[in-house]
PDB file of C-alpha atoms and ligand atoms in Angstrom:
ATOM      1  CA  MET A  19      -1.687  13.555  -3.411  1.00  0.00           C
ATOM      2  CA  ARG A  20      -0.089  10.439  -1.935  1.00  0.00           C
ATOM      3  CA  LYS A  21       3.122  10.905  -0.002  1.00  0.00           C
ATOM      4  CA  GLY A  22       6.087  10.253  -2.242  1.00  0.00           C
ATOM      5  CA  SER A  23       4.129  10.880  -5.477  1.00  0.00           C
ATOM      6  CA  LYS A  24       6.028  13.047  -7.913  1.00  0.00           C
ATOM      7  CA  LYS A  25       4.047  14.114 -10.926  1.00  0.00           C
ATOM      8  CA  SER A  26       0.525  14.463 -12.148  1.00  0.00           C
ATOM      9  CA  TRP A  27      -0.593  12.524 -15.227  1.00  0.00           C
ATOM     10  CA  LYS A  28      -3.892  13.291 -16.957  1.00  0.00           C
ATOM     11  CA  GLY A  29      -4.989  14.799 -13.634  1.00  0.00           C
ATOM     12  CA  VAL A  30      -4.377  11.479 -11.879  1.00  0.00           C
ATOM     13  CA  VAL A  31      -1.228  10.666  -9.940  1.00  0.00           C
ATOM     14  CA  PRO A  32       0.492   7.685 -11.564  1.00  0.00           C
ATOM     15  CA  MET A  33       1.550   4.908  -9.244  1.00  0.00           C
ATOM     16  CA  GLU A  34       4.397   2.475  -9.153  1.00  0.00           C
ATOM     17  CA  LEU A  35       4.114  -0.811  -7.312  1.00  0.00           C
ATOM     18  CA  VAL A  36       7.420  -2.595  -6.875  1.00  0.00           C
ATOM     19  CA  LEU A  37       7.753  -6.207  -5.753  1.00  0.00           C
ATOM     20  CA  GLU A  38      11.285  -6.841  -4.573  1.00  0.00           C
ATOM     21  CA  ASP A  39      12.264 -10.480  -4.299  1.00  0.00           C
ATOM     22  CA  ILE A  40       9.062 -11.567  -2.545  1.00  0.00           C
ATOM     23  CA  THR A  41       8.919 -15.002  -0.933  1.00  0.00           C
ATOM     24  CA  LYS A  42       6.016 -16.399   1.089  1.00  0.00           C
ATOM     25  CA  LYS A  43       6.267 -19.661   2.980  1.00  0.00           C
ATOM     26  CA  TYR A  44       3.443 -21.418   4.825  1.00  0.00           C
ATOM     27  CA  LYS A  45       5.446 -23.525   7.291  1.00  0.00           C
ATOM     28  CA  ASP A  46       7.491 -25.734   4.945  1.00  0.00           C
ATOM     29  CA  LYS A  47       5.443 -24.934   1.796  1.00  0.00           C
ATOM     30  CA  THR A  48       6.868 -22.158  -0.400  1.00  0.00           C
ATOM     31  CA  ALA A  49       3.849 -20.649  -2.152  1.00  0.00           C
ATOM     32  CA  VAL A  50       5.620 -17.636  -3.717  1.00  0.00           C
ATOM     33  CA  GLN A  51       9.330 -17.653  -4.460  1.00  0.00           C
ATOM     34  CA  ASN A  52      11.639 -14.697  -5.188  1.00  0.00           C
ATOM     35  CA  VAL A  53       9.094 -12.755  -7.242  1.00  0.00           C
ATOM     36  CA  SER A  54      10.234  -9.345  -8.507  1.00  0.00           C
ATOM     37  CA  ALA A  55       8.230  -7.036 -10.765  1.00  0.00           C
ATOM     38  CA  THR A  56       7.442  -3.352 -11.271  1.00  0.00           C
ATOM     39  CA  LEU A  57       3.840  -2.426 -12.077  1.00  0.00           C
ATOM     40  CA  HIS A  58       2.473   0.945 -13.186  1.00  0.00           C
ATOM     41  CA  SER A  59      -0.798   2.823 -13.548  1.00  0.00           C
ATOM     42  CA  GLY A  60      -2.318   2.314 -16.971  1.00  0.00           C
ATOM     43  CA  GLN A  61      -1.749  -1.424 -16.944  1.00  0.00           C
ATOM     44  CA  LEU A  62      -4.221  -4.265 -16.767  1.00  0.00           C
ATOM     45  CA  ILE A  63      -2.088  -7.051 -15.409  1.00  0.00           C
ATOM     46  CA  GLY A  64      -3.131 -10.654 -15.946  1.00  0.00           C
ATOM     47  CA  LEU A  65      -1.697 -12.932 -13.259  1.00  0.00           C
ATOM     48  CA  ILE A  66      -1.830 -16.373 -14.855  1.00  0.00           C
ATOM     49  CA  GLY A  67      -0.995 -19.749 -13.380  1.00  0.00           C
ATOM     50  CA  LYS A  68      -2.427 -23.189 -12.792  1.00  0.00           C
ATOM     51  CA  ASN A  69      -4.316 -23.911  -9.597  1.00  0.00           C
ATOM     52  CA  GLY A  70      -1.796 -23.948  -6.754  1.00  0.00           C
ATOM     53  CA  ALA A  71       0.714 -21.742  -8.625  1.00  0.00           C
ATOM     54  CA  GLY A  72       0.615 -19.077  -5.898  1.00  0.00           C
ATOM     55  CA  LYS A  73      -1.720 -16.478  -7.450  1.00  0.00           C
ATOM     56  CA  THR A  74      -4.016 -16.015  -4.439  1.00  0.00           C
ATOM     57  CA  THR A  75      -1.047 -15.842  -2.087  1.00  0.00           C
ATOM     58  CA  LEU A  76       0.615 -13.156  -4.214  1.00  0.00           C
ATOM     59  CA  LEU A  77      -2.618 -11.122  -4.380  1.00  0.00           C
ATOM     60  CA  LYS A  78      -3.046 -11.400  -0.599  1.00  0.00           C
ATOM     61  CA  LEU A  79       0.531 -10.155  -0.169  1.00  0.00           C
ATOM     62  CA  LEU A  80      -0.201  -7.151  -2.401  1.00  0.00           C
ATOM     63  CA  SER A  81      -3.442  -6.470  -0.519  1.00  0.00           C
ATOM     64  CA  THR A  82      -1.552  -6.621   2.822  1.00  0.00           C
ATOM     65  CA  ILE A  83      -3.721  -9.512   4.073  1.00  0.00           C
ATOM     66  CA  LEU A  84      -0.530 -11.566   4.306  1.00  0.00           C
ATOM     67  CA  LYS A  85       3.036 -10.518   5.050  1.00  0.00           C
ATOM     68  CA  PRO A  86       5.901 -11.853   2.942  1.00  0.00           C
ATOM     69  CA  THR A  87       8.424 -14.163   4.602  1.00  0.00           C
ATOM     70  CA  SER A  88      11.106 -12.080   2.878  1.00  0.00           C
ATOM     71  CA  GLY A  89      11.297  -9.295   0.334  1.00  0.00           C
ATOM     72  CA  ARG A  90       9.703  -5.856   0.108  1.00  0.00           C
ATOM     73  CA  ILE A  91       6.636  -4.379  -1.592  1.00  0.00           C
ATOM     74  CA  LEU A  92       6.851  -0.651  -2.305  1.00  0.00           C
ATOM     75  CA  LEU A  93       4.009   1.611  -3.372  1.00  0.00           C
ATOM     76  CA  ASP A  94       5.478   4.847  -4.704  1.00  0.00           C
ATOM     77  CA  GLY A  95       8.576   4.109  -2.675  1.00  0.00           C
ATOM     78  CA  GLN A  96       6.737   3.376   0.591  1.00  0.00           C
ATOM     79  CA  ASP A  97       7.066  -0.049   2.170  1.00  0.00           C
ATOM     80  CA  ILE A  98       3.529  -1.494   2.452  1.00  0.00           C
ATOM     81  CA  VAL A  99       4.672  -4.325   4.702  1.00  0.00           C
ATOM     82  CA  LYS A 100       5.831  -1.817   7.320  1.00  0.00           C
ATOM     83  CA  ASN A 101       3.010   0.655   6.557  1.00  0.00           C
ATOM     84  CA  PRO A 102       0.024  -1.402   5.357  1.00  0.00           C
ATOM     85  CA  ASN A 103      -2.300   1.634   5.507  1.00  0.00           C
ATOM     86  CA  VAL A 104      -0.468   3.135   2.529  1.00  0.00           C
ATOM     87  CA  MET A 105      -1.884   0.277   0.457  1.00  0.00           C
ATOM     88  CA  ARG A 106      -5.166  -0.205   2.324  1.00  0.00           C
ATOM     89  CA  SER A 107      -6.232   3.377   1.683  1.00  0.00           C
ATOM     90  CA  THR A 108      -5.954   2.953  -2.064  1.00  0.00           C
ATOM     91  CA  VAL A 109      -6.700  -0.690  -2.875  1.00  0.00           C
ATOM     92  CA  GLY A 110      -9.950  -2.416  -3.822  1.00  0.00           C
ATOM     93  CA  TYR A 111      -9.566  -6.166  -3.371  1.00  0.00           C
ATOM     94  CA  LEU A 112     -12.020  -8.911  -4.267  1.00  0.00           C
ATOM     95  CA  PRO A 113     -10.959 -12.244  -2.808  1.00  0.00           C
ATOM     96  CA  GLN A 114     -11.835 -15.561  -4.419  1.00  0.00           C
ATOM     97  CA  GLU A 115     -14.248 -16.403  -1.627  1.00  0.00           C
ATOM     98  CA  VAL A 116     -16.535 -13.608  -0.551  1.00  0.00           C
ATOM     99  CA  SER A 117     -18.443 -13.728   2.740  1.00  0.00           C
ATOM    100  CA  ALA A 118     -22.124 -14.457   2.286  1.00  0.00           C
ATOM    101  CA  TYR A 119     -24.806 -12.134   3.687  1.00  0.00           C
ATOM    102  CA  PRO A 120     -27.883 -14.027   2.428  1.00  0.00           C
ATOM    103  CA  ASN A 121     -30.473 -11.907   4.243  1.00  0.00           C
ATOM    104  CA  LEU A 122     -29.256  -8.524   3.031  1.00  0.00           C
ATOM    105  CA  THR A 123     -30.516  -7.128  -0.263  1.00  0.00           C
ATOM    106  CA  VAL A 124     -27.932  -6.166  -2.879  1.00  0.00           C
ATOM    107  CA  LEU A 125     -28.459  -2.492  -2.011  1.00  0.00           C
ATOM    108  CA  GLU A 126     -28.213  -3.078   1.748  1.00  0.00           C
ATOM    109  CA  TYR A 127     -25.070  -5.130   1.277  1.00  0.00           C
ATOM    110  CA  LEU A 128     -23.380  -2.524  -0.940  1.00  0.00           C
ATOM    111  CA  SER A 129     -24.402   0.287   1.450  1.00  0.00           C
ATOM    112  CA  TYR A 130     -22.940  -1.704   4.329  1.00  0.00           C
ATOM    113  CA  ILE A 131     -19.631  -2.220   2.502  1.00  0.00           C
ATOM    114  CA  ALA A 132     -19.544   1.472   1.565  1.00  0.00           C
ATOM    115  CA  SER A 133     -19.980   2.467   5.223  1.00  0.00           C
ATOM    116  CA  VAL A 134     -17.232   0.026   6.294  1.00  0.00           C
ATOM    117  CA  LYS A 135     -14.999   1.738   3.721  1.00  0.00           C
ATOM    118  CA  GLY A 136     -15.874   5.095   5.291  1.00  0.00           C
ATOM    119  CA  ILE A 137     -17.626   6.483   2.197  1.00  0.00           C
ATOM    120  CA  LYS A 138     -20.108   9.284   2.974  1.00  0.00           C
ATOM    121  CA  LYS A 139     -23.771   8.289   2.514  1.00  0.00           C
ATOM    122  CA  LYS A 140     -24.448  10.664  -0.408  1.00  0.00           C
ATOM    123  CA  ASP A 141     -21.260   9.631  -2.256  1.00  0.00           C
ATOM    124  CA  ALA A 142     -22.031   5.989  -1.577  1.00  0.00           C
ATOM    125  CA  GLU A 143     -25.521   6.307  -3.093  1.00  0.00           C
ATOM    126  CA  LYS A 144     -24.083   7.957  -6.199  1.00  0.00           C
ATOM    127  CA  GLN A 145     -21.334   5.368  -6.631  1.00  0.00           C
ATOM    128  CA  ILE A 146     -23.630   2.406  -5.970  1.00  0.00           C
ATOM    129  CA  ASN A 147     -26.213   3.619  -8.513  1.00  0.00           C
ATOM    130  CA  SER A 148     -23.574   4.183 -11.156  1.00  0.00           C
ATOM    131  CA  LEU A 149     -21.859   0.821 -10.560  1.00  0.00           C
ATOM    132  CA  LEU A 150     -25.164  -1.083 -10.476  1.00  0.00           C
ATOM    133  CA  ALA A 151     -25.889   0.399 -13.910  1.00  0.00           C
ATOM    134  CA  ASP A 152     -22.396  -0.454 -15.230  1.00  0.00           C
ATOM    135  CA  PHE A 153     -22.787  -4.061 -14.135  1.00  0.00           C
ATOM    136  CA  HIS A 154     -26.413  -4.408 -15.310  1.00  0.00           C
ATOM    137  CA  LEU A 155     -27.691  -4.967 -11.792  1.00  0.00           C
ATOM    138  CA  GLU A 156     -30.171  -2.081 -11.458  1.00  0.00           C
ATOM    139  CA  ASN A 157     -33.106  -4.485 -11.249  1.00  0.00           C
ATOM    140  CA  ALA A 158     -31.388  -6.596  -8.591  1.00  0.00           C
ATOM    141  CA  ARG A 159     -31.014  -3.880  -5.942  1.00  0.00           C
ATOM    142  CA  GLY A 160     -33.942  -5.220  -3.880  1.00  0.00           C
ATOM    143  CA  LYS A 161     -33.015  -8.871  -4.300  1.00  0.00           C
ATOM    144  CA  CYS A 162     -31.661 -10.783  -1.288  1.00  0.00           C
ATOM    145  CA  MET A 163     -28.032 -11.817  -1.719  1.00  0.00           C
ATOM    146  CA  GLY A 164     -29.077 -15.369  -0.866  1.00  0.00           C
ATOM    147  CA  ASN A 165     -31.377 -15.425  -3.931  1.00  0.00           C
ATOM    148  CA  CYS A 166     -28.784 -14.043  -6.358  1.00  0.00           C
ATOM    149  CA  SER A 167     -27.181 -16.276  -8.984  1.00  0.00           C
ATOM    150  CA  GLY A 168     -23.427 -16.974  -8.832  1.00  0.00           C
ATOM    151  CA  GLY A 169     -22.834 -14.464 -11.639  1.00  0.00           C
ATOM    152  CA  MET A 170     -24.831 -11.762  -9.832  1.00  0.00           C
ATOM    153  CA  LYS A 171     -22.947 -12.319  -6.570  1.00  0.00           C
ATOM    154  CA  GLN A 172     -19.664 -12.132  -8.448  1.00  0.00           C
ATOM    155  CA  ARG A 173     -20.653  -8.821 -10.035  1.00  0.00           C
ATOM    156  CA  VAL A 174     -21.799  -7.483  -6.646  1.00  0.00           C
ATOM    157  CA  GLY A 175     -18.390  -8.542  -5.274  1.00  0.00           C
ATOM    158  CA  ILE A 176     -16.603  -6.622  -8.026  1.00  0.00           C
ATOM    159  CA  ILE A 177     -18.740  -3.548  -7.244  1.00  0.00           C
ATOM    160  CA  CYS A 178     -17.659  -3.844  -3.567  1.00  0.00           C
ATOM    161  CA  ALA A 179     -14.025  -3.800  -4.689  1.00  0.00           C
ATOM    162  CA  LEU A 180     -14.664  -0.701  -6.829  1.00  0.00           C
ATOM    163  CA  LEU A 181     -16.534   1.317  -4.179  1.00  0.00           C
ATOM    164  CA  GLY A 182     -14.466   4.283  -3.028  1.00  0.00           C
ATOM    165  CA  ASP A 183     -12.789   4.559  -6.444  1.00  0.00           C
ATOM    166  CA  PRO A 184      -9.589   2.698  -5.510  1.00  0.00           C
ATOM    167  CA  GLN A 185      -6.490   3.430  -7.580  1.00  0.00           C
ATOM    168  CA  ILE A 186      -5.310  -0.167  -7.317  1.00  0.00           C
ATOM    169  CA  ILE A 187      -7.822  -2.896  -8.123  1.00  0.00           C
ATOM    170  CA  ILE A 188      -6.993  -6.511  -7.324  1.00  0.00           C
ATOM    171  CA  ILE A 189      -9.475  -9.213  -8.267  1.00  0.00           C
ATOM    172  CA  ASP A 190      -8.924 -12.929  -7.750  1.00  0.00           C
ATOM    173  CA  GLU A 191     -10.523 -14.997 -10.540  1.00  0.00           C
ATOM    174  CA  PRO A 192     -12.972 -12.234 -11.576  1.00  0.00           C
ATOM    175  CA  THR A 193     -14.940 -14.207 -14.150  1.00  0.00           C
ATOM    176  CA  THR A 194     -15.762 -17.238 -11.987  1.00  0.00           C
ATOM    177  CA  GLY A 195     -19.431 -18.097 -12.397  1.00  0.00           C
ATOM    178  CA  LEU A 196     -20.085 -15.496 -15.085  1.00  0.00           C
ATOM    179  CA  ASP A 197     -21.781 -16.342 -18.383  1.00  0.00           C
ATOM    180  CA  PRO A 198     -19.984 -15.300 -21.612  1.00  0.00           C
ATOM    181  CA  GLU A 199     -21.856 -12.006 -21.923  1.00  0.00           C
ATOM    182  CA  GLU A 200     -21.172 -11.062 -18.297  1.00  0.00           C
ATOM    183  CA  ARG A 201     -17.495 -11.993 -18.749  1.00  0.00           C
ATOM    184  CA  ILE A 202     -17.146  -9.571 -21.649  1.00  0.00           C
ATOM    185  CA  ALA A 203     -18.946  -6.781 -19.742  1.00  0.00           C
ATOM    186  CA  VAL A 204     -16.749  -7.233 -16.638  1.00  0.00           C
ATOM    187  CA  ARG A 205     -13.562  -7.413 -18.715  1.00  0.00           C
ATOM    188  CA  ASN A 206     -14.469  -4.226 -20.581  1.00  0.00           C
ATOM    189  CA  ILE A 207     -15.217  -2.274 -17.397  1.00  0.00           C
ATOM    190  CA  LEU A 208     -11.950  -3.379 -15.763  1.00  0.00           C
ATOM    191  CA  SER A 209     -10.047  -2.597 -18.956  1.00  0.00           C
ATOM    192  CA  ARG A 210     -11.538   0.917 -18.985  1.00  0.00           C
ATOM    193  CA  LEU A 211     -10.656   1.427 -15.305  1.00  0.00           C
ATOM    194  CA  SER A 212      -7.072   0.288 -15.909  1.00  0.00           C
ATOM    195  CA  ARG A 213      -6.346   3.321 -18.103  1.00  0.00           C
ATOM    196  CA  GLU A 214      -5.632   5.374 -14.996  1.00  0.00           C
ATOM    197  CA  ARG A 215      -5.143   2.683 -12.379  1.00  0.00           C
ATOM    198  CA  ILE A 216      -3.234  -0.492 -11.632  1.00  0.00           C
ATOM    199  CA  VAL A 217      -5.643  -3.387 -12.213  1.00  0.00           C
ATOM    200  CA  ILE A 218      -4.481  -6.911 -11.400  1.00  0.00           C
ATOM    201  CA  LEU A 219      -6.660  -9.890 -12.311  1.00  0.00           C
ATOM    202  CA  SER A 220      -5.739 -13.470 -11.582  1.00  0.00           C
ATOM    203  CA  THR A 221      -6.994 -16.423 -13.579  1.00  0.00           C
ATOM    204  CA  HIS A 222      -6.121 -19.975 -14.497  1.00  0.00           C
ATOM    205  CA  ILE A 223      -8.046 -19.530 -17.764  1.00  0.00           C
ATOM    206  CA  VAL A 224      -5.804 -17.661 -20.204  1.00  0.00           C
ATOM    207  CA  SER A 225      -8.609 -16.812 -22.654  1.00  0.00           C
ATOM    208  CA  ASP A 226     -10.346 -14.858 -19.853  1.00  0.00           C
ATOM    209  CA  ILE A 227      -7.864 -12.007 -20.021  1.00  0.00           C
ATOM    210  CA  GLU A 228      -6.316 -12.529 -23.452  1.00  0.00           C
ATOM    211  CA  ALA A 229      -8.306  -9.690 -25.000  1.00  0.00           C
ATOM    212  CA  VAL A 230      -7.639  -7.089 -22.297  1.00  0.00           C
ATOM    213  CA  ALA A 231      -4.342  -7.701 -20.479  1.00  0.00           C
ATOM    214  CA  SER A 232      -1.561  -5.271 -21.363  1.00  0.00           C
ATOM    215  CA  ARG A 233       0.884  -7.149 -19.156  1.00  0.00           C
ATOM    216  CA  ILE A 234       1.169 -10.829 -18.249  1.00  0.00           C
ATOM    217  CA  LEU A 235       2.738 -12.267 -15.116  1.00  0.00           C
ATOM    218  CA  LEU A 236       2.986 -16.040 -15.423  1.00  0.00           C
ATOM    219  CA  LEU A 237       3.449 -17.940 -12.178  1.00  0.00           C
ATOM    220  CA  GLN A 238       4.563 -21.530 -11.988  1.00  0.00           C
ATOM    221  CA  GLN A 239       5.028 -23.279  -8.658  1.00  0.00           C
ATOM    222  CA  GLY A 240       5.423 -19.914  -6.945  1.00  0.00           C
ATOM    223  CA  SER A 241       8.051 -18.557  -9.361  1.00  0.00           C
ATOM    224  CA  LEU A 242       7.540 -15.856 -11.954  1.00  0.00           C
ATOM    225  CA  VAL A 243       8.429 -17.530 -15.255  1.00  0.00           C
ATOM    226  CA  PHE A 244       7.302 -14.661 -17.512  1.00  0.00           C
ATOM    227  CA  ASN A 245       6.758 -10.924 -17.049  1.00  0.00           C
ATOM    228  CA  GLY A 246       5.997  -8.891 -20.162  1.00  0.00           C
ATOM    229  CA  SER A 247       3.454  -7.980 -22.806  1.00  0.00           C
ATOM    230  CA  PRO A 248       1.101 -10.562 -24.349  1.00  0.00           C
ATOM    231  CA  GLU A 249       2.860  -9.979 -27.695  1.00  0.00           C
ATOM    232  CA  GLU A 250       6.261 -10.803 -26.174  1.00  0.00           C
ATOM    233  CA  LEU A 251       4.819 -13.958 -24.652  1.00  0.00           C
ATOM    234  CA  ILE A 252       3.237 -15.081 -27.932  1.00  0.00           C
ATOM    235  CA  ALA A 253       6.535 -14.414 -29.747  1.00  0.00           C
ATOM    236  CA  LYS A 254       8.289 -16.878 -27.426  1.00  0.00           C
ATOM    237  CA  ALA A 255       6.358 -19.782 -28.928  1.00  0.00           C
ATOM    238  CA  LYS A 256       6.764 -18.631 -32.541  1.00  0.00           C
ATOM    239  CA  GLY A 257       7.561 -21.588 -34.784  1.00  0.00           C
ATOM    240  CA  CYS A 258       6.920 -24.023 -31.922  1.00  0.00           C
ATOM    241  CA  VAL A 259       3.174 -24.692 -32.313  1.00  0.00           C
ATOM    242  CA  TRP A 260       2.054 -27.609 -34.461  1.00  0.00           C
ATOM    243  CA  GLU A 261      -1.143 -29.264 -35.603  1.00  0.00           C
ATOM    244  CA  TYR A 262      -1.604 -32.805 -36.906  1.00  0.00           C
ATOM    245  CA  MET A 263      -3.924 -35.788 -36.911  1.00  0.00           C
ATOM    246  CA  LEU A 264      -3.263 -39.028 -35.065  1.00  0.00           C
ATOM    247  CA  PRO A 265      -5.204 -42.268 -35.474  1.00  0.00           C
ATOM    248  CA  SER A 266      -5.024 -42.875 -31.707  1.00  0.00           C
ATOM    249  CA  LEU A 267      -3.386 -41.420 -28.604  1.00  0.00           C
ATOM    250  CA  GLN A 268       0.311 -42.022 -27.963  1.00  0.00           C
ATOM    251  CA  GLU A 269       1.843 -42.452 -24.524  1.00  0.00           C
ATOM    252  CA  ASN A 270       3.691 -39.647 -22.683  1.00  0.00           C
ATOM    253  CA  MET A 271       2.644 -36.830 -25.032  1.00  0.00           C
ATOM    254  CA  LYS A 272       3.835 -33.476 -23.689  1.00  0.00           C
ATOM    255  CA  GLY A 273       2.875 -29.896 -24.527  1.00  0.00           C
ATOM    256  CA  ILE A 274      -0.626 -30.748 -25.740  1.00  0.00           C
ATOM    257  CA  SER A 275      -2.496 -27.492 -26.215  1.00  0.00           C
ATOM    258  CA  SER A 276      -5.693 -29.118 -27.486  1.00  0.00           C
ATOM    259  CA  MET A 277      -6.967 -32.500 -28.544  1.00  0.00           C
ATOM    260  CA  VAL A 278     -10.212 -32.974 -30.479  1.00  0.00           C
ATOM    261  CA  GLN A 279     -11.725 -36.297 -31.515  1.00  0.00           C
ATOM    262  CA  THR A 280     -12.891 -36.098 -35.152  1.00  0.00           C
ATOM    263  CA  GLU A 281     -14.243 -38.677 -37.619  1.00  0.00           C
ATOM    264  CA  LYS A 282     -10.758 -38.963 -39.167  1.00  0.00           C
ATOM    265  CA  GLY A 283      -8.894 -39.381 -35.881  1.00  0.00           C
ATOM    266  CA  ILE A 284      -7.599 -37.136 -33.124  1.00  0.00           C
ATOM    267  CA  HIS A 285      -6.723 -33.571 -34.058  1.00  0.00           C
ATOM    268  CA  ILE A 286      -3.730 -32.516 -31.959  1.00  0.00           C
ATOM    269  CA  ARG A 287      -2.352 -29.044 -31.269  1.00  0.00           C
ATOM    270  CA  GLN A 288       1.024 -29.248 -29.581  1.00  0.00           C
ATOM    271  CA  VAL A 289       3.822 -26.934 -28.489  1.00  0.00           C
ATOM    272  CA  SER A 290       7.268 -28.290 -29.175  1.00  0.00           C
ATOM    273  CA  ARG A 291      10.650 -26.921 -30.261  1.00  0.00           C
ATOM    274  CA  LYS A 292      10.997 -29.811 -32.720  1.00  0.00           C
ATOM    275  CA  LYS A 293       8.465 -31.063 -35.270  1.00  0.00           C
ATOM    276  CA  PRO A 294       6.598 -33.622 -33.160  1.00  0.00           C
ATOM    277  CA  TRP A 295       5.187 -35.770 -35.988  1.00  0.00           C
ATOM    278  CA  GLU A 296       5.929 -36.359 -39.688  1.00  0.00           C
ATOM    279  CA  GLN A 297       2.704 -34.723 -40.889  1.00  0.00           C
ATOM    280  CA  ALA A 298       2.688 -31.896 -38.318  1.00  0.00           C
ATOM    281  CA  VAL A 299       2.306 -28.403 -39.777  1.00  0.00           C
ATOM    282  CA  PRO A 300       3.420 -25.196 -38.003  1.00  0.00           C
ATOM    283  CA  VAL A 301       0.620 -22.819 -36.967  1.00  0.00           C
ATOM    284  CA  ASN A 302       0.454 -19.383 -35.343  1.00  0.00           C
ATOM    285  CA  SER A 303       0.858 -19.285 -31.573  1.00  0.00           C
ATOM    286  CA  THR A 304      -1.901 -18.075 -29.264  1.00  0.00           C
ATOM    287  CA  LEU A 305      -1.389 -16.744 -25.745  1.00  0.00           C
ATOM    288  CA  GLU A 306      -2.570 -20.069 -24.372  1.00  0.00           C
ATOM    289  CA  ASP A 307      -0.013 -21.993 -26.480  1.00  0.00           C
ATOM    290  CA  ALA A 308       2.697 -19.582 -25.347  1.00  0.00           C
ATOM    291  CA  CYS A 309       1.846 -20.000 -21.636  1.00  0.00           C
ATOM    292  CA  LEU A 310       2.027 -23.761 -22.063  1.00  0.00           C
ATOM    293  CA  PHE A 311       5.285 -23.454 -23.994  1.00  0.00           C
ATOM    294  CA  VAL A 312       6.935 -21.369 -21.277  1.00  0.00           C
ATOM    295  CA  MET A 313       5.619 -23.619 -18.480  1.00  0.00           C
ATOM    296  CA  GLU A 314       6.799 -26.761 -20.251  1.00  0.00           C
ATOM    297  CA  GLY A 315      10.238 -25.167 -20.333  1.00  0.00           C
TER     298      GLY A 315
HETATM  299  P1  ADP B  17      -3.445 -20.394  -6.608  1.00  0.00           P
HETATM  300  O1  ADP B  17      -4.204 -19.173  -6.192  1.00  0.00           O
HETATM  301  O2  ADP B  17      -2.561 -20.157  -7.799  1.00  0.00           O
HETATM  302  O3  ADP B  17      -4.336 -21.578  -6.814  1.00  0.00           O
HETATM  303  P2  ADP B  17      -2.463 -20.441  -3.844  1.00  0.00           P
HETATM  304  O4  ADP B  17      -1.749 -19.173  -3.588  1.00  0.00           O
HETATM  305  O5  ADP B  17      -3.843 -20.589  -3.321  1.00  0.00           O
HETATM  306  O6  ADP B  17      -2.412 -20.775  -5.420  1.00  0.00           O
HETATM  307  O7  ADP B  17      -1.591 -21.644  -3.248  1.00  0.00           O
HETATM  308  C1  ADP B  17      -0.209 -21.806  -3.560  1.00  0.00           C
HETATM  309  C2  ADP B  17       0.308 -22.991  -2.783  1.00  0.00           C
HETATM  310  O8  ADP B  17       0.311 -22.691  -1.387  1.00  0.00           O
HETATM  311  C3  ADP B  17      -0.533 -24.255  -2.944  1.00  0.00           C
HETATM  312  O9  ADP B  17       0.320 -25.361  -2.952  1.00  0.00           O
HETATM  313  C4  ADP B  17      -1.416 -24.242  -1.712  1.00  0.00           C
HETATM  314  O10 ADP B  17      -1.781 -25.553  -1.356  1.00  0.00           O
HETATM  315  C5  ADP B  17      -0.491 -23.619  -0.668  1.00  0.00           C
HETATM  316  N1  ADP B  17      -1.240 -22.872   0.348  1.00  0.00           N
HETATM  317  C6  ADP B  17      -2.103 -21.851   0.137  1.00  0.00           C
HETATM  318  N2  ADP B  17      -2.578 -21.388   1.315  1.00  0.00           N
HETATM  319  C7  ADP B  17      -2.000 -22.125   2.292  1.00  0.00           C
HETATM  320  C8  ADP B  17      -2.070 -22.115   3.730  1.00  0.00           C
HETATM  321  N3  ADP B  17      -2.836 -21.247   4.396  1.00  0.00           N
HETATM  322  N4  ADP B  17      -1.322 -23.033   4.393  1.00  0.00           N
HETATM  323  C9  ADP B  17      -0.522 -23.910   3.743  1.00  0.00           C
HETATM  324  N5  ADP B  17      -0.394 -23.947   2.386  1.00  0.00           N
HETATM  325  C10 ADP B  17      -1.120 -23.095   1.670  1.00  0.00           C
END
């Protein structure tokens, strides 16, 4: 049992990860600003934000690759900035850019990663076989990494993060390069794993995690602008999503959620507190509308 852990839950020790007023500056650039949140086992957390919002920086802070400029990160009450091994012994992290080992086969690569993680050979074999099956990669075990498709490499990367059965799983943009079927498979596996773990996935594509996230953290220019359930986020934009047709585009249109050219004109979906156009009709909000609504302030 980890030091500081109090009670057992379904045979697994539940964890609490607390971010206390985290700020990270790169010289004069503030990438993450005063972020506070408390995360628990049993959650699949979707970290959403546009490119440059600070997602990768925040994930690197949680994985102890970076140190915050100020603030504390506590895992079950232990400061992971002062004691990074507390986190390192329990986290599986897949960065956005994974090192390439083109000459190693998938099996050799996974065995190598398992040995770096200190997993015994027999356990490693068992875990690798089971994960290769989960990710539909059994037939790729003898394939050189250099000959694998982007989707295959991404799935191999996720397997690396899962080797050693980490209790905290952090994956930066997990569905990059995956086809729709692979996306669903990966999402379902991570969703299953999150029942007893903390799983954090970052994405700039809201629909990627819409179906599985139980918690949303929305980052905008380094600040946390929403922290709650997907339902709470959707409720924020209730009554503020509109659809209408326009003959042509207007200047300075804000809050455009989608825009589709049709034979009759341009079909607009827009988030706005006020009715944006005479013929606009209110429609139900999606998570994507709600993210836009919150970010547009
Ligand atoms: P995201 O993952 O949401 O795209 P990042 O965390 O990569 O965002 O970046 C957040 C901000 O910090 C961006 O403005 C980016 O340019 C800047 N940034 C990231 N890494 C560095 C770095 N090593 N040095 C300076 N600025 C950086």
